[in-house]
Every structure is written in structure tokens, then in C-alpha cells.
Coordinates of C-alpha atoms in Angstrom, one line a residue:
Chain A
M1 CA -20.5 6.4 -7.0
L2 CA -21.1 3.1 -5.3
S3 CA -24.4 1.7 -4.1
K4 CA -24.9 1.7 -0.3
E5 CA -24.5 -2.1 -0.3
Q6 CA -21.2 -1.9 -2.1
N7 CA -20.0 0.9 0.1
D8 CA -20.9 -1.1 3.2
L9 CA -19.2 -4.2 1.8
L10 CA -15.9 -2.4 1.1
T11 CA -15.8 -0.4 4.3
Q12 CA -16.8 -3.0 6.9
T13 CA -13.8 -5.2 8.0
G14 CA -14.9 -6.7 11.3
P15 CA -15.0 -10.4 12.0
A16 CA -17.5 -12.3 9.7
T17 CA -17.7 -9.6 7.1
P18 CA -16.6 -10.3 3.5
M19 CA -14.1 -7.5 3.5
G20 CA -12.9 -8.6 6.9
R21 CA -12.3 -12.0 5.5
L22 CA -10.3 -10.6 2.7
F23 CA -8.1 -8.5 5.0
R24 CA -7.5 -11.7 7.1
C25 CA -5.8 -13.3 4.1
Y26 CA -2.7 -11.0 4.5
W27 CA 0.1 -10.2 6.9
M28 CA -0.6 -6.7 8.2
P29 CA 1.6 -4.3 10.1
V30 CA 0.5 -4.0 13.8
L31 CA 3.3 -2.2 15.8
L32 CA 6.6 -0.7 15.3
A33 CA 9.1 -3.1 16.8
T34 CA 10.2 -0.3 19.1
E35 CA 6.8 -0.4 20.8
L36 CA 7.9 -3.7 22.5
P37 CA 11.5 -2.8 23.0
E38 CA 12.6 -5.5 25.4
N39 CA 11.7 -8.7 27.0
E40 CA 9.0 -8.4 29.8
C41 CA 8.3 -4.8 28.7
P42 CA 4.8 -3.4 29.2
P43 CA 2.1 -4.8 26.9
V44 CA 0.5 -2.7 24.3
R45 CA -3.2 -2.4 23.4
V46 CA -4.0 -3.2 19.8
K47 CA -7.2 -2.7 17.9
L48 CA -7.2 -4.2 14.4
L49 CA -10.1 -5.1 12.1
S50 CA -12.5 -4.3 14.9
E51 CA -10.9 -6.8 17.3
R52 CA -9.5 -5.7 20.7
L53 CA -6.1 -7.4 21.2
L54 CA -3.0 -7.1 23.4
A55 CA 0.6 -7.4 22.2
F56 CA 3.4 -8.4 24.5
R57 CA 6.9 -9.7 24.5
D58 CA 7.7 -12.4 27.0
T59 CA 10.8 -13.3 29.1
N60 CA 12.3 -15.2 26.2
G61 CA 11.7 -12.5 23.6
R62 CA 8.7 -14.3 22.0
Y63 CA 6.0 -12.0 20.7
G64 CA 2.3 -12.6 21.4
L65 CA -0.9 -11.0 20.1
I66 CA -3.9 -12.2 22.2
D67 CA -7.5 -11.3 23.1
E68 CA -7.2 -8.2 25.4
F69 CA -9.5 -9.5 28.1
C70 CA -8.9 -12.2 30.7
A71 CA -11.2 -15.2 30.3
H72 CA -12.1 -15.2 34.0
R73 CA -13.9 -11.9 34.7
G74 CA -13.1 -9.9 31.5
V75 CA -10.4 -7.6 33.0
S76 CA -8.1 -5.9 30.5
L77 CA -4.8 -7.7 30.5
W78 CA -3.2 -4.4 29.7
F79 CA -2.9 -4.2 33.5
G80 CA -1.1 -7.5 33.5
R81 CA 2.2 -8.4 34.9
N82 CA 4.6 -9.5 32.2
E83 CA 6.7 -12.1 34.1
E84 CA 8.3 -15.5 33.8
C85 CA 7.2 -16.3 30.2
G86 CA 3.6 -15.1 30.5
L87 CA 1.2 -12.3 31.2
R88 CA -0.5 -12.5 34.5
C89 CA -3.9 -10.9 35.2
P90 CA -3.5 -8.7 38.3
Y91 CA -7.1 -9.4 39.5
H92 CA -6.9 -13.1 40.4
G93 CA -3.5 -14.2 39.0
W94 CA -4.6 -16.1 35.9
K95 CA -1.6 -16.3 33.6
Y96 CA -1.3 -16.6 29.8
D97 CA 1.5 -17.4 27.3
V98 CA 2.1 -15.8 23.9
T99 CA -0.3 -18.2 22.2
G100 CA -3.1 -17.2 24.6
Q101 CA -3.0 -20.5 26.4
C102 CA -3.8 -20.1 30.1
I103 CA -0.9 -21.7 32.0
E104 CA -1.8 -20.9 35.6
V105 CA -5.1 -20.5 37.6
P106 CA -3.9 -20.0 41.2
S107 CA -7.3 -20.7 42.7
E108 CA -7.5 -24.2 41.1
P109 CA -5.3 -27.2 42.0
E110 CA -2.6 -27.6 39.3
E111 CA -3.5 -31.3 39.0
S112 CA -7.1 -30.4 38.1
G113 CA -5.9 -29.4 34.6
F114 CA -8.3 -26.5 34.6
A115 CA -5.8 -24.0 33.1
K116 CA -5.5 -26.2 30.0
K117 CA -9.1 -25.7 29.3
I118 CA -8.7 -21.9 29.1
K119 CA -7.3 -20.4 25.9
L120 CA -7.6 -16.9 24.6
K121 CA -7.8 -16.2 20.9
S122 CA -4.4 -15.3 19.6
Y123 CA -2.6 -14.5 16.3
P124 CA 1.0 -14.8 15.3
L125 CA 3.2 -11.7 15.8
V126 CA 6.5 -11.6 14.0
E127 CA 9.2 -9.0 13.5
R128 CA 10.3 -8.1 10.0
G129 CA 11.9 -4.8 8.9
G130 CA 11.4 -3.1 12.2
V131 CA 7.7 -3.8 12.1
L132 CA 5.6 -6.4 13.9
W133 CA 3.2 -8.2 11.6
T134 CA 0.2 -10.3 12.2
Y135 CA -1.9 -12.7 10.2
M136 CA -5.5 -13.0 11.5
G137 CA -6.9 -15.6 9.1
P138 CA -7.2 -19.4 9.3
P139 CA -3.9 -20.9 10.6
E140 CA -3.9 -23.6 7.9
Q141 CA -3.9 -20.9 5.2
Q142 CA -1.2 -18.7 6.7
P143 CA 0.9 -17.3 3.9
A144 CA 4.7 -16.8 3.8
L145 CA 6.0 -13.8 5.7
P146 CA 5.7 -10.5 3.7
E147 CA 8.6 -9.5 1.5
W148 CA 7.9 -5.8 0.7
E149 CA 11.3 -4.4 -0.3
F150 CA 11.3 -1.7 2.4
A151 CA 11.1 -4.4 5.1
M152 CA 13.9 -6.5 3.5
V153 CA 16.6 -3.8 3.2
P154 CA 19.1 -3.3 6.0
P155 CA 17.8 -1.0 8.9
A156 CA 20.0 1.9 7.9
Q157 CA 18.2 2.1 4.5
R158 CA 14.7 2.6 5.8
F159 CA 12.5 4.7 8.0
V160 CA 9.0 3.6 9.1
S161 CA 6.4 5.6 11.0
K162 CA 2.7 5.3 11.6
R163 CA -0.2 7.6 12.6
T164 CA -3.8 7.2 13.5
Q165 CA -6.3 8.5 11.0
E166 CA -9.9 9.1 12.1
N167 CA -11.8 7.7 9.2
N168 CA -12.5 4.5 7.4
W169 CA -9.5 2.8 5.7
L170 CA -10.9 3.0 2.2
Q171 CA -11.2 6.8 1.9
A172 CA -7.6 7.1 3.2
M173 CA -6.3 4.5 0.8
E174 CA -8.2 6.1 -2.1
G175 CA -6.3 9.2 -1.4
G176 CA -3.1 7.3 -2.0
I177 CA -4.0 6.3 -5.6
D178 CA -5.6 9.6 -6.5
S179 CA -2.8 11.1 -8.5
S180 CA -4.7 14.1 -9.7
H181 CA -4.9 15.8 -6.4
V182 CA -1.1 16.3 -6.1
S183 CA -1.1 19.3 -8.5
F184 CA -3.5 21.1 -6.2
L185 CA -3.3 20.1 -2.6
H186 CA 0.5 19.4 -2.4
R187 CA 1.7 21.9 -5.0
G188 CA 3.3 24.1 -2.3
N189 CA 5.4 21.2 -1.0
L190 CA 7.2 20.1 -4.1
N191 CA 9.7 23.0 -3.9
S192 CA 9.9 23.3 -0.1
D193 CA 9.8 19.9 1.5
P194 CA 13.3 18.7 2.0
L195 CA 12.3 15.1 1.0
F196 CA 10.8 16.3 -2.3
K197 CA 12.5 19.5 -3.5
G198 CA 15.2 19.7 -6.1
A199 CA 14.1 16.9 -8.3
K200 CA 14.0 17.5 -12.0
G201 CA 10.6 15.7 -12.2
N202 CA 9.1 18.5 -10.0
Q203 CA 9.6 20.9 -12.9
Y204 CA 7.5 18.6 -15.2
N205 CA 4.9 18.4 -12.4
L206 CA 4.6 22.1 -12.0
S207 CA 4.8 23.1 -15.7
D208 CA 2.1 20.6 -16.8
P209 CA -0.9 20.8 -14.4
R210 CA -3.1 18.6 -16.5
P211 CA -1.6 15.2 -16.6
H212 CA -2.9 12.3 -18.7
F213 CA -3.4 9.0 -16.9
E214 CA -3.2 5.3 -17.7
V215 CA -4.6 2.7 -15.3
V216 CA -3.4 -0.8 -16.0
E217 CA -4.1 -4.0 -14.0
S218 CA -1.1 -5.6 -12.4
P219 CA -0.8 -9.1 -11.0
G220 CA -1.2 -7.7 -7.5
G221 CA -3.4 -4.7 -8.1
L222 CA -2.8 -1.7 -10.3
Y223 CA -0.2 0.4 -12.0
I224 CA -1.4 4.0 -12.1
G225 CA 0.6 6.1 -14.6
A226 CA 0.5 9.9 -14.7
R227 CA 2.0 11.3 -17.9
R228 CA 3.3 14.8 -18.4
N229 CA 5.2 16.5 -21.2
A230 CA 9.0 16.4 -21.0
E231 CA 11.6 17.7 -23.5
H232 CA 11.8 16.7 -27.2
G233 CA 8.3 15.3 -27.3
Q234 CA 9.0 12.7 -24.7
Y235 CA 6.7 11.9 -21.7
Y236 CA 7.5 12.1 -18.0
W237 CA 5.8 9.2 -16.3
R238 CA 5.0 8.8 -12.6
I239 CA 3.9 5.2 -12.0
T240 CA 2.2 4.5 -8.6
Q241 CA 1.8 0.9 -7.4
W242 CA -1.3 -0.3 -5.6
V243 CA -1.1 -3.8 -4.3
M244 CA -4.2 -5.3 -2.7
P245 CA -5.7 -4.6 -0.4
S246 CA -4.1 -1.4 0.9
F247 CA -0.4 -1.1 -0.1
T248 CA 0.6 1.9 -2.2
M249 CA 3.9 3.1 -3.3
I250 CA 4.4 6.6 -4.6
P251 CA 6.9 7.4 -7.4
P252 CA 10.2 8.8 -6.2
R253 CA 11.6 12.2 -6.9
G254 CA 15.3 12.7 -7.9
D255 CA 17.7 11.2 -5.4
H256 CA 15.2 11.3 -2.6
P257 CA 14.1 8.0 -0.9
V258 CA 11.1 6.1 -2.4
H259 CA 8.1 6.0 -0.1
G260 CA 4.6 4.5 0.4
H261 CA 1.9 3.5 2.8
F262 CA -0.3 0.8 4.2
W263 CA -3.8 1.7 5.3
V264 CA -4.9 -0.8 8.0
P265 CA -8.4 -0.8 9.5
I266 CA -8.5 -0.3 13.3
D267 CA -12.3 -0.4 13.2
D268 CA -14.7 0.8 10.5
E269 CA -14.2 4.5 11.5
N270 CA -10.5 4.6 12.2
C271 CA -7.4 3.3 10.5
W272 CA -3.6 3.2 10.9
T273 CA -1.7 5.0 8.2
W274 CA 1.8 3.4 7.9
N275 CA 4.5 5.3 6.2
F276 CA 7.8 4.0 4.9
D277 CA 10.7 5.6 3.2
Y278 CA 13.7 3.7 1.9
K279 CA 16.6 3.5 -0.5
P280 CA 17.1 0.1 -2.1
T281 CA 20.8 0.3 -2.4
A282 CA 22.2 2.9 0.0
P283 CA 21.7 4.1 3.6
L284 CA 19.4 7.1 4.3
S285 CA 21.4 10.2 5.1
Q286 CA 21.3 11.7 8.6
A287 CA 19.6 14.8 7.1
E288 CA 16.9 12.6 5.5
V289 CA 16.2 10.7 8.8
E290 CA 16.2 14.0 10.7
A291 CA 13.6 15.4 8.3
M292 CA 11.5 12.3 8.6
R293 CA 11.6 12.5 12.4
A294 CA 10.7 16.1 12.2
G295 CA 7.5 15.2 10.3
Q296 CA 8.6 16.2 6.8
G297 CA 7.7 14.3 3.6
I298 CA 4.9 11.8 4.3
H299 CA 5.6 11.7 8.1
V300 CA 4.1 13.8 10.9
T301 CA 4.9 15.0 14.4
Y302 CA 2.7 13.7 17.3
V303 CA 0.8 14.6 20.3
P304 CA 3.4 13.5 22.9
G305 CA 3.1 9.9 24.0
T306 CA 0.7 8.9 21.2
F307 CA 0.6 8.2 17.5
R308 CA -2.0 10.9 17.0
P309 CA -0.8 13.7 14.7
R310 CA -0.1 17.0 16.5
A311 CA -2.3 18.7 13.9
N312 CA -5.6 17.0 14.3
K313 CA -9.3 17.6 14.2
D314 CA -9.4 18.8 17.8
N315 CA -7.2 21.9 16.9
D316 CA -8.7 22.3 13.4
Y317 CA -5.4 20.9 12.0
L318 CA -3.7 24.1 12.9
I319 CA -5.1 25.6 9.8
D320 CA -3.3 28.8 8.7
R321 CA -5.6 30.9 6.5
A322 CA -2.8 33.4 5.8
A323 CA -0.6 30.6 4.5
Q324 CA -3.5 29.5 2.4
K325 CA -4.1 32.9 1.0
G326 CA -0.5 33.6 0.4
G327 CA 0.0 30.3 -1.4
A328 CA 2.5 28.7 1.0
T329 CA 0.0 25.9 1.3
Y330 CA -2.9 25.2 -0.8
S331 CA -5.4 24.2 1.9
G332 CA -3.8 26.1 4.8
V333 CA -2.8 22.9 6.5
A334 CA 0.9 22.2 6.7
G335 CA 2.6 19.0 5.7
I336 CA 1.7 16.5 3.0
A337 CA 0.4 13.9 5.4
M338 CA -2.0 16.1 7.2
Q339 CA -3.1 17.9 4.1
D340 CA -4.4 14.6 3.0
A341 CA -5.7 13.4 6.3
S342 CA -7.5 16.6 7.2
L343 CA -9.6 16.5 4.0
Q344 CA -10.2 12.7 4.3
E345 CA -11.4 13.1 7.9
S346 CA -13.6 16.0 6.9
M347 CA -15.7 13.5 4.7
G348 CA -16.9 11.9 8.0
P349 CA -15.9 8.5 9.4
I350 CA -17.3 6.6 6.4
V351 CA -18.0 8.7 3.4
D352 CA -21.3 8.2 1.7
R353 CA -20.2 7.2 -1.8
T354 CA -23.8 7.2 -3.1
K355 CA -23.5 11.1 -3.2
E356 CA -20.2 11.4 -5.0
N357 CA -19.7 12.4 -8.6
L358 CA -16.6 10.8 -10.0
V359 CA -14.9 11.9 -13.2
S360 CA -12.8 10.3 -15.8
T361 CA -9.5 11.0 -13.9
D362 CA -10.9 8.9 -11.0
N363 CA -10.5 5.7 -12.9
G364 CA -7.7 4.6 -10.6
I365 CA -10.1 4.7 -7.7
I366 CA -12.9 3.1 -9.7
M367 CA -10.6 0.3 -10.8
A368 CA -9.3 -0.3 -7.3
R369 CA -12.9 -0.7 -6.0
H370 CA -13.7 -3.0 -8.9
R371 CA -10.8 -5.2 -8.2
L372 CA -11.6 -5.3 -4.5
L373 CA -15.2 -6.2 -5.1
R374 CA -14.1 -8.9 -7.6
A375 CA -11.6 -10.4 -5.2
V376 CA -14.1 -10.4 -2.3
K377 CA -16.6 -12.2 -4.5
A378 CA -14.0 -14.8 -5.7
L379 CA -12.9 -15.4 -2.1
M380 CA -16.4 -15.7 -0.7
E381 CA -17.8 -17.9 -3.5
K382 CA -14.8 -19.9 -4.6
D383 CA -12.3 -19.5 -1.8
V384 CA -9.8 -17.9 -4.3
T385 CA -6.7 -16.4 -2.6
P386 CA -6.8 -12.7 -3.4
P387 CA -4.0 -10.8 -5.3
G388 CA -1.3 -9.4 -3.1
V389 CA -0.8 -12.5 -1.0
D390 CA 1.7 -14.0 -3.5
L391 CA 5.2 -12.8 -2.6
E392 CA 5.8 -12.0 -6.3
H393 CA 3.0 -9.4 -6.1
Q394 CA 4.9 -7.7 -3.2
R395 CA 8.3 -7.4 -5.0
V396 CA 7.3 -4.2 -6.8
R397 CA 8.6 -0.6 -7.0
S398 CA 7.0 2.6 -8.1
A399 CA 9.0 4.5 -10.7
A400 CA 9.5 7.9 -12.3
V401 CA 10.8 7.7 -15.9
V402 CA 11.0 9.7 -19.2
L403 CA 9.9 7.6 -22.2
P404 CA 9.4 8.1 -25.9
P405 CA 5.8 8.9 -26.7
D406 CA 5.0 5.7 -28.5
K407 CA 6.1 3.4 -25.6
A408 CA 3.7 1.9 -23.2
Y409 CA 5.1 2.4 -19.7
K410 CA 4.1 -1.1 -18.6
D411 CA 6.5 -2.5 -21.1
A412 CA 9.1 0.2 -21.4
A413 CA 9.4 0.5 -17.6
R414 CA 8.9 -3.2 -16.9
D415 CA 12.2 -3.7 -15.1
A416 CA 11.8 -0.5 -13.2
L417 CA 8.5 -1.7 -11.7
K418 CA 10.1 -4.7 -10.1
V419 CA 12.5 -5.2 -7.2
R420 CA 16.0 -5.7 -8.6
A421 CA 18.6 -6.5 -6.0
G422 CA 21.5 -4.0 -6.0
V423 CA 19.8 -1.7 -8.5
H424 CA 18.7 1.8 -7.6
H425 CA 15.1 2.7 -8.1
A426 CA 14.1 4.5 -11.3
S427 CA 13.7 8.2 -10.5
V428 CA 13.8 11.6 -12.2
Chain B
M1 CA -12.2 21.1 26.7
M2 CA -14.2 22.7 24.0
R3 CA -14.2 20.5 20.9
S4 CA -13.1 22.2 17.7
E5 CA -15.5 22.8 14.9
S6 CA -13.7 20.2 12.8
A7 CA -14.0 17.6 15.5
R8 CA -17.7 18.2 15.9
M9 CA -18.6 18.4 12.3
S10 CA -16.7 15.3 11.1
S11 CA -18.5 13.0 13.5
A12 CA -20.8 10.2 12.5
A13 CA -23.6 11.9 14.2
E14 CA -23.1 15.1 12.1
A15 CA -22.9 13.0 8.9
R16 CA -26.6 12.4 9.3
F17 CA -27.4 16.0 8.6
R18 CA -25.7 16.0 5.2
I19 CA -28.2 17.4 2.7
D20 CA -30.1 14.7 1.0
A21 CA -30.8 16.2 -2.4
P22 CA -29.4 15.6 -5.8
N23 CA -26.1 17.4 -6.3
S24 CA -25.6 16.8 -10.0
T25 CA -27.5 16.3 -13.3
P26 CA -26.6 13.3 -15.5
R27 CA -23.7 13.9 -17.9
A28 CA -24.2 12.9 -21.5
I29 CA -21.7 10.1 -22.1
K30 CA -21.1 8.6 -25.6
V31 CA -19.7 5.2 -25.4
I32 CA -18.2 4.3 -28.8
A33 CA -17.0 0.8 -29.9
L34 CA -14.0 1.0 -32.2
D35 CA -14.1 -2.6 -33.4
R36 CA -16.4 -5.5 -33.9
P37 CA -15.6 -7.4 -30.6
S38 CA -16.1 -4.2 -28.6
E39 CA -19.4 -3.6 -30.4
V40 CA -20.6 -7.0 -29.3
A41 CA -19.6 -6.2 -25.7
L42 CA -21.3 -2.9 -25.8
K43 CA -24.5 -4.4 -27.2
R44 CA -24.7 -6.5 -24.0
I45 CA -23.9 -3.6 -21.7
A46 CA -26.4 -1.3 -23.5
Q47 CA -29.2 -3.5 -22.3
L48 CA -28.7 -2.3 -18.7
P49 CA -30.5 0.8 -17.4
W50 CA -28.4 3.9 -17.8
N51 CA -29.1 7.6 -17.0
K52 CA -27.7 9.4 -20.1
A53 CA -25.4 7.1 -21.9
D54 CA -25.5 6.5 -25.6
F55 CA -23.9 3.4 -27.1
L56 CA -22.5 3.8 -30.6
T57 CA -20.1 2.0 -32.9
A58 CA -17.4 3.2 -35.3
S59 CA -16.4 -0.4 -36.1
A60 CA -17.2 0.3 -39.8
L61 CA -14.1 2.5 -39.9
A62 CA -11.9 -0.3 -38.6
G63 CA -13.4 -2.5 -41.4
A64 CA -12.8 0.2 -44.0
A65 CA -9.2 0.4 -43.1
H66 CA -8.8 -3.1 -44.3
S67 CA -10.7 -2.6 -47.6
E68 CA -9.9 -0.8 -50.8
G69 CA -12.6 1.9 -50.9
A70 CA -12.9 4.9 -48.5
L71 CA -15.9 5.0 -46.2
S72 CA -18.1 8.0 -46.8
V73 CA -18.3 10.3 -43.8
E74 CA -22.0 9.7 -43.2
H75 CA -21.3 6.0 -42.4
W76 CA -18.5 6.6 -39.8
L77 CA -20.8 6.3 -36.8
S78 CA -23.9 4.3 -36.1
D79 CA -25.9 3.2 -33.2
L80 CA -25.9 -0.4 -32.1
V81 CA -28.8 -1.4 -34.3
G82 CA -27.1 0.1 -37.4
R83 CA -28.8 3.5 -37.7
T84 CA -26.3 6.0 -39.0
K85 CA -25.4 8.8 -36.7
A86 CA -23.8 12.1 -37.5
L87 CA -20.4 12.2 -35.7
I88 CA -20.3 16.0 -35.2
Q89 CA -23.8 16.1 -33.9
E90 CA -23.2 13.3 -31.5
I91 CA -19.9 14.8 -30.1
D92 CA -21.5 18.2 -29.8
G93 CA -24.0 16.8 -27.3
A94 CA -21.4 15.0 -25.2
D95 CA -19.9 15.7 -21.9
L96 CA -17.5 12.8 -22.2
V97 CA -16.6 10.3 -24.9
I98 CA -15.5 6.8 -23.9
M99 CA -13.9 4.9 -26.8
V100 CA -13.8 1.2 -26.3
A101 CA -11.2 -0.9 -28.2
T102 CA -10.2 -4.5 -28.0
A103 CA -6.5 -5.5 -27.6
G104 CA -5.1 -6.5 -30.9
E105 CA -7.8 -4.9 -33.0
N106 CA -7.5 -2.0 -35.4
A107 CA -8.6 1.3 -33.7
A108 CA -8.6 3.3 -36.9
G109 CA -11.8 5.1 -36.0
A110 CA -10.1 6.7 -33.0
S111 CA -8.3 9.5 -34.8
V112 CA -11.4 10.9 -36.5
I113 CA -13.4 10.8 -33.3
A114 CA -10.5 12.2 -31.3
E115 CA -10.0 15.1 -33.6
T116 CA -13.7 16.0 -33.5
C117 CA -13.6 15.8 -29.6
R118 CA -10.5 18.0 -29.6
L119 CA -12.1 20.7 -31.7
R120 CA -15.1 20.7 -29.5
G121 CA -13.3 20.5 -26.2
V122 CA -14.9 17.1 -25.2
M123 CA -12.8 14.9 -22.9
I124 CA -11.9 11.4 -24.1
T125 CA -11.4 8.3 -22.1
V126 CA -10.1 5.2 -23.8
L127 CA -10.8 1.7 -22.5
I128 CA -8.8 -1.1 -23.9
R129 CA -10.4 -4.5 -23.4
G130 CA -7.6 -6.9 -22.5
S131 CA -8.0 -10.5 -21.7
A132 CA -6.0 -13.4 -20.4
S133 CA -5.3 -14.5 -24.0
A134 CA -4.4 -11.0 -25.3
S135 CA -0.7 -10.2 -25.1
D136 CA 0.8 -7.0 -23.7
D137 CA 2.0 -6.3 -27.2
A138 CA -1.5 -6.5 -28.7
A139 CA -2.8 -4.1 -26.1
A140 CA 0.2 -1.8 -26.7
R141 CA -0.3 -1.8 -30.5
T142 CA -4.0 -1.0 -30.1
L143 CA -3.3 1.7 -27.6
A144 CA -0.4 3.5 -29.3
P145 CA -2.5 5.7 -31.7
L146 CA -5.0 6.4 -29.0
R147 CA -2.7 7.6 -26.3
R148 CA -2.1 11.1 -27.5
D149 CA -5.7 12.3 -27.3
A150 CA -7.0 10.5 -24.3
L151 CA -6.9 12.2 -20.9
M152 CA -7.5 8.8 -19.3
V153 CA -6.6 5.3 -20.6
V154 CA -7.7 2.2 -18.8
V155 CA -6.6 -1.3 -19.7
A156 CA -9.1 -3.7 -18.2
S157 CA -9.1 -7.5 -18.2
A158 CA -12.9 -8.0 -17.9
D159 CA -15.9 -6.3 -19.5
D160 CA -17.6 -6.0 -16.2
Y161 CA -15.2 -3.1 -15.6
I162 CA -17.0 -1.2 -18.3
V163 CA -20.2 -1.6 -16.3
D164 CA -18.6 -0.6 -13.1
M165 CA -16.9 2.5 -14.7
L166 CA -20.1 3.7 -16.3
T167 CA -22.0 3.2 -13.0
A168 CA -19.3 5.1 -11.1
L169 CA -19.6 7.9 -13.6
R170 CA -23.4 7.9 -13.2
A171 CA -23.7 7.3 -17.0

């Protein structure tokens, strides 16, 4: 459990909140690069950390992320005309560049210099790995661009998707580090999902439903190791990476791609779930990409024209009670992503953590909250840069390995838990 | 369009109607220091208000491992002011046992406690107190004999994690 004060602190990420300040220390994914596919394309509304913004790509290909509303009368610039290196408000013709600087106010004489006095709040927007990233903190503290491995490999080696999730970022993220739910909620998928099935590690998963856990602090966050029995007295370890504040990387299975998530607050009651799959050393196969596009693995299919999952709360997640009863799915909801999201959304927009009863196997979640609270305190009181900003903290991998029983995974799998150029990820 | 039941019931407005009544009773949690440094840490933590946590020490076992004579069974466990406690009786009354060890220290007491827990079906969590100065090797050495029996192992760099963990568990 958390106190109400702690729960409020961790779940509120708007401007001027402590957790909002922490999130504003990082580069965060905003849009798929395909959402702004060409110069002078239509702008896209963005809501991030409870701020209403507008993303656009100007005549010269420069990206901008600016206050959504015109400084004149408050019109949404989503209606704007993207033309001649700027976005023009259709109401009275005020025009802004990608930095939010007003460059034209038609009603005022140019020589008056009035336009120079108008500037909308803006944030940098840069493309890396097929994703547009922003940094919303103080410009003088802007860190180096992110170097998550999935974003650094050639395009043919990765697949990235995103979906909206209708609850606070923390309860979604906590699902990503809750290794003990997999044996229940997702058990039907290990042998059926094309992006999971066939791995030897699945046998260990299914034959040992009571894993042992080891939670160890890492420089950027946590290693969460789940241990099951393997042959000859050895242990099968699945090691999840959590890097602050909201990056998780799930251990791979067999030759399947490795995958993970970012959970990014839209506001305090909604978040973006970003999903990535990649192979560090080889292209994804056509079959793998087709499966991802079809909503398999950690991906979903959508309500056309949106990033809202097709199975959503408005249709009761297309729950199939016969599939639940027959065992095809454990909860009756199809697909790993929506199995998680349906339950997390059912907790309400912001779950009341004063009512929960955590158990010993929830120590990954307890430790993540502890580290977040510690980092927020250090940031607010001593201006200490939080873990996860340092690029070294981002050069990590999850791993699945078989180890002798007397070996600590943190040491025995040390190399497997880091990015190694040209080396395949460790998987069973 | 008619909203689905899931849509209506997962709204913030509906969250207000969640029943406001206790949904659990406190679990009996035994927190046992396995060495002297952990005992010192637990003495500080034990001063805080807890629901149903008992703080004990088996550090005498660690000391006995270094000495010639065997420690008699009645002295294996004591509370933090030195009163001897019966191990079996303490474990019998526990829902969860949390063993606290310090990286680099001898965790000799663990196997006796773990065996007692195993026989009585009591779950074990092991918490290794690391620190900036403790090496990974030291933590690994201390952890090795504890790993087999613990359902959950946590290696934490600061003692305030023990407080946060116990609070989260409603100890």
C-alpha cells in the first residue's frame, strides 16, 4: 500500500508537480515518425504530461512541438495552414515557426515588430528510430538524445507501435514489472501467440508455476529476475529490465524478437503505451512483422483512424466467456496487450493504493515505487539528475538464461544484460 | 450510443462508490536479523509504529559459527532487547518471515530458520542490505546459501527500503 499523499505524488505528472518535474528530465516518445509523414503535412494534436500541444513538420522538414492554441484568441492551431515554413492560424492569419515564434501578424505593420513579441511555448521534437521524441524540461539541462537499443538498430530490425490506455501511467507500468501475473493471465498465449510459441523457455514457465524472484537495484532502475527450475538442478532465469521512470524490457523467448514498453502520461487519467520489438543483429522476418501488424504479441489492432485498441472498454474488451471457460484465454480477453490493459483500466483511472494488499512477490513494484520516490525527493531537494537520464543506463537488455544454482544472475548474466554490438540477445 | 458496463464502471465517478471498509486483517510478519549490522538496523526500524510485525535477531548464530562451541537451541533466536525466543513457536505464528542479512556478513542462521519455515509452510523473503561500499561479490556470497529457500530475494542499497517494504506489506 501507499499513503494517499504518496499515491498522489507518484501519479500526478502535470506542470509544477514533483513527478511532472521528474518526467521532464527525460526524452519521451511522442509520435511515430509516420504520423508526420512529409513536409507541410497536417499537424497532429499531442497531449503529454497534461499539456495540450501540437506537432507539425514544416516546409523544410523541421519538426515542431508547440502550444496548441494561438496566442491571439485561443484558437486551436490544429486547424492551421502548414505553409511556407510555418503554421498559420486560419482565424486571423497569425503564423508560427517550429520554435513557437510568431513570425507574422497580418493586421499589424511588419515594421512594428509586434510578431517578435509573441512566442508560444515549444519543445524540441527530434526523430530517432522511427519515433519522434521530446524533452519538456529546462533547455539548459537538456540531456543527450536517447540511445535505447531498439531505436539505434536499422529500421528493418525493429517494429514500434503505440496505443492509448485509459488509466494513470503508474498502474500500467506496474503491470510491466509484475512478473508473477504471466503464469495466470497470459498462460494461454505462450503456446499460441506466433511471437511467443515454440521457445524452450515456455516449457519451464508452464511446468513451474511458482517462480522465485530476485529484485536487484541497477544503475538505471531495477533488474527483476524470475527463477524457475531447469534440467540438472539448474535454474531458468527471466530477467526484466526497468529503467526509470517508465521503460521496461521483457525477457525474450527463443528466437523471437525481444520487446518492451514505455508508459508515458497523457494526463493523470490516461497514458500512451509504447511497444517495441527488435532483433539486435538481424532483420525481423516478414512473418514476424505481419504478426505484429495483426496485433499479435504485445501489439494490438485499432479502431480505424485512431490509436485506440479495437477491444476497449466501450465494447467490454470483446470478452469471450466461452474462451475463458474453455481455457483458450484465462480472462476471456484476447491478446496479451489487452489482457493487461483491460484489467488495469478496470482499477479505475487512478487506483486507490491505500486499499491494496501487496504480497512478498510484489517486491518489484514496491522497489520501483521506492526508487521513484527517492529520485523525486533527490531532484526536488538537491536537484539531483534521476537515474535513466545517463545514456549508460539506457544501453541495457533483458535476458533469458539457464544458470547453475549457486550463481547470482546479476554477475553470471552481467554481459547479457548490456547492449553488445553485433551480439545476439541472450534467450532460451 | 449506450455505454458498456466496463466503460461506466471504470470511470472516476464510479470509483467514488468503492466500498470503504477494511479488506484485510494484519498479517503476522517476523522480521529476523541474521547478523549484527542487520540487528542494529532493525533496532532503529522497530521503533516505528507497526501493525503486526515482530523484530527478532538470530545474529548469535552467526557469531557461533565463528566460535568453537555449538550454540544451544534455546539461544538461536531472541528479540531485540535480548530476550530468548523459541524459534518454532515464533515461526508457527507467522504468515511471512523476512530475513535481513548484510552483504559480506555470515548468514549462518538462515538455514535453521528456513528449514523451520519450510516444515511449517511459511513463506520466506530475504532482504540483503547492500551499500555503496559493499561489493557485488560480498552480496553474492551472503545470498548464495539463502537463495534456495526464499520465494523472494531483494538486494537493497538503503535501509529505508526495509521501512517502505514493511509499510507496503501492511506489517
